[in-house]
C-alpha positions in Angstrom: 29.1 69.5 -128.1 28.3 66.7 -125.7 31.9 66.6 -124.5 31.8 70.1 -123.1 28.4 69.5 -121.5 29.8 66.4 -119.7 33.0 68.3 -118.6 30.6 71.0 -117.2 28.8 68.4 -115.1 32.1 66.8 -114.1 33.3 70.3 -112.8 29.9 70.7 -110.9 30.1 67.3 -109.5 33.7 67.8 -108.4 32.8 71.0 -106.6 29.4 69.6 -104.9 30.5 66.1 -104.0 32.6 67.2 -101.1 29.8 69.4 -99.8 27.5 66.7 -100.0 29.6 64.5 -97.9 30.0 67.2 -95.1 26.5 68.2 -94.9 24.6 65.1 -96.1 26.6 62.4 -94.8 27.6 64.0 -91.3 26.7 61.1 -89.3 27.9 58.3 -91.7 31.4 56.9 -91.2 33.5 55.6 -93.9 33.7 51.8 -94.4 36.6 50.0 -92.6 37.7 48.2 -95.7 40.1 49.2 -98.5 39.9 48.3 -102.1 42.5 45.7 -101.6 40.7 44.1 -98.6 37.5 43.7 -100.6 39.4 41.6 -103.1 40.2 39.1 -100.6 36.5 38.6 -99.8 35.1 35.1 -101.0 34.9 35.1 -105.0 30.9 35.3 -105.2 30.3 38.0 -102.3 29.5 41.5 -102.7 32.7 42.5 -101.2 34.5 40.9 -103.7 32.5 42.1 -106.7 32.8 45.5 -105.3 36.8 45.2 -105.2 36.6 43.9 -108.7 34.4 47.0 -109.7 37.1 49.6 -108.3 39.9 47.5 -110.0 38.1 47.4 -113.2 37.4 51.2 -113.5 40.4 52.3 -111.8 38.4 53.9 -109.0 39.1 54.6 -105.4 36.8 54.5 -102.5 35.3 57.8 -101.6 34.9 58.1 -97.9 31.1 57.9 -97.0 30.1 57.3 -100.6 30.7 53.3 -100.7 27.1 52.8 -100.9 26.8 54.4 -104.1 29.2 52.2 -105.8 27.2 49.3 -104.7 24.3 50.9 -106.1 26.1 50.7 -109.4 26.6 47.0 -109.1 23.0 46.1 -107.9 21.3 48.1 -110.5 23.6 47.6 -113.2 23.9 51.3 -114.0 27.1 52.1 -115.9 29.6 54.7 -114.7 29.5 57.3 -117.6 27.6 60.6 -117.0 24.3 59.6 -118.4 24.3 56.4 -116.5 25.0 58.4 -113.3 22.1 60.8 -114.1 20.0 57.5 -114.8 21.0 55.9 -111.6 19.8 59.0 -109.6 16.4 58.5 -111.4 16.4 55.1 -110.4 17.1 55.9 -106.7 14.4 58.5 -107.0 12.0 55.7 -108.2 13.1 53.8 -105.3 12.2 56.3 -102.8 15.4 58.4 -102.3 14.7 62.0 -102.2 17.2 64.7 -101.0 18.3 68.1 -102.4 21.6 66.7 -104.0 19.7 63.7 -105.7 17.2 66.4 -107.0 19.8 69.0 -108.3 21.7 66.0 -110.1 18.3 64.9 -111.9 17.6 68.5 -112.7 21.1 69.5 -114.1 21.5 66.2 -115.7 18.2 66.2 -117.6 18.8 69.8 -118.5 22.3 69.2 -119.8 21.8 65.8 -121.3 18.3 65.7 -122.4 18.7 63.3 -125.3 18.7 60.6 -122.7 15.1 61.2 -121.3 14.0 57.9 -122.3 16.8 56.0 -120.2 16.2 58.1 -117.5 12.2 57.4 -117.3 13.2 53.8 -117.9 15.7 54.0 -115.0 13.1 55.7 -112.6 10.5 52.8 -113.5 13.0 50.2 -112.7 13.8 52.1 -109.1 9.9 51.7 -108.7 10.2 47.7 -109.2 12.8 47.1 -106.7 12.8 46.7 -103.0 13.5 50.0 -101.3 17.4 49.6 -100.8 18.5 53.1 -101.0 18.9 53.3 -97.2 20.5 50.2 -96.6 24.2 50.1 -95.3 25.9 47.6 -97.5 29.0 47.4 -95.5 27.4 44.8 -93.3 26.4 42.9 -96.3 29.8 42.4 -98.0 30.0 38.9 -97.1 26.8 37.8 -98.6 26.4 36.3 -102.2 26.2 38.9 -104.7 23.6 37.3 -107.0 21.2 36.3 -104.3 21.5 40.2 -102.9 20.9 41.4 -106.2 17.9 38.9 -107.1 16.4 39.6 -103.6 16.4 43.5 -104.3 15.0 43.3 -107.7 12.1 41.6 -106.6 9.5 44.3 -105.4 7.9 43.7 -102.0 4.2 42.4 -102.5 1.5 45.0 -101.9 -0.3 43.6 -98.7 -4.0 44.8 -98.4 -5.8 44.4 -95.0 
């Protein structure tokens, strides 16, 4: 039964992601690197780790959605469907809010409710991280991946005046 539910989610995702890119990512341009070029970055860099991620999973870069793939690396969220929903929860906890994210959370929770504990944990994890959801990671591809990941996973201190 889960297989049918996931197939339905994949169908919905396939139909909506093009619309999402068209209407929510109008002003965003696609990155100027290919998967192959990313593999030429220095071994410990974000760019190299992203290239390896694409290679390992057999994925291709989707124009204007490259940051999403970096989010997988930074957060440690997997790529199966329940992990995709968990990442949306994490991003919500991190401060991201748009109609596509909310639709993914509502639909994903309704169709895969057995993962609610994982979703709540992801939301809380997003709250503990620096707000990274608006970052343009293309300019950070040369940075050391572990240092960048560690920096993001440290929540900004609350300053009271």
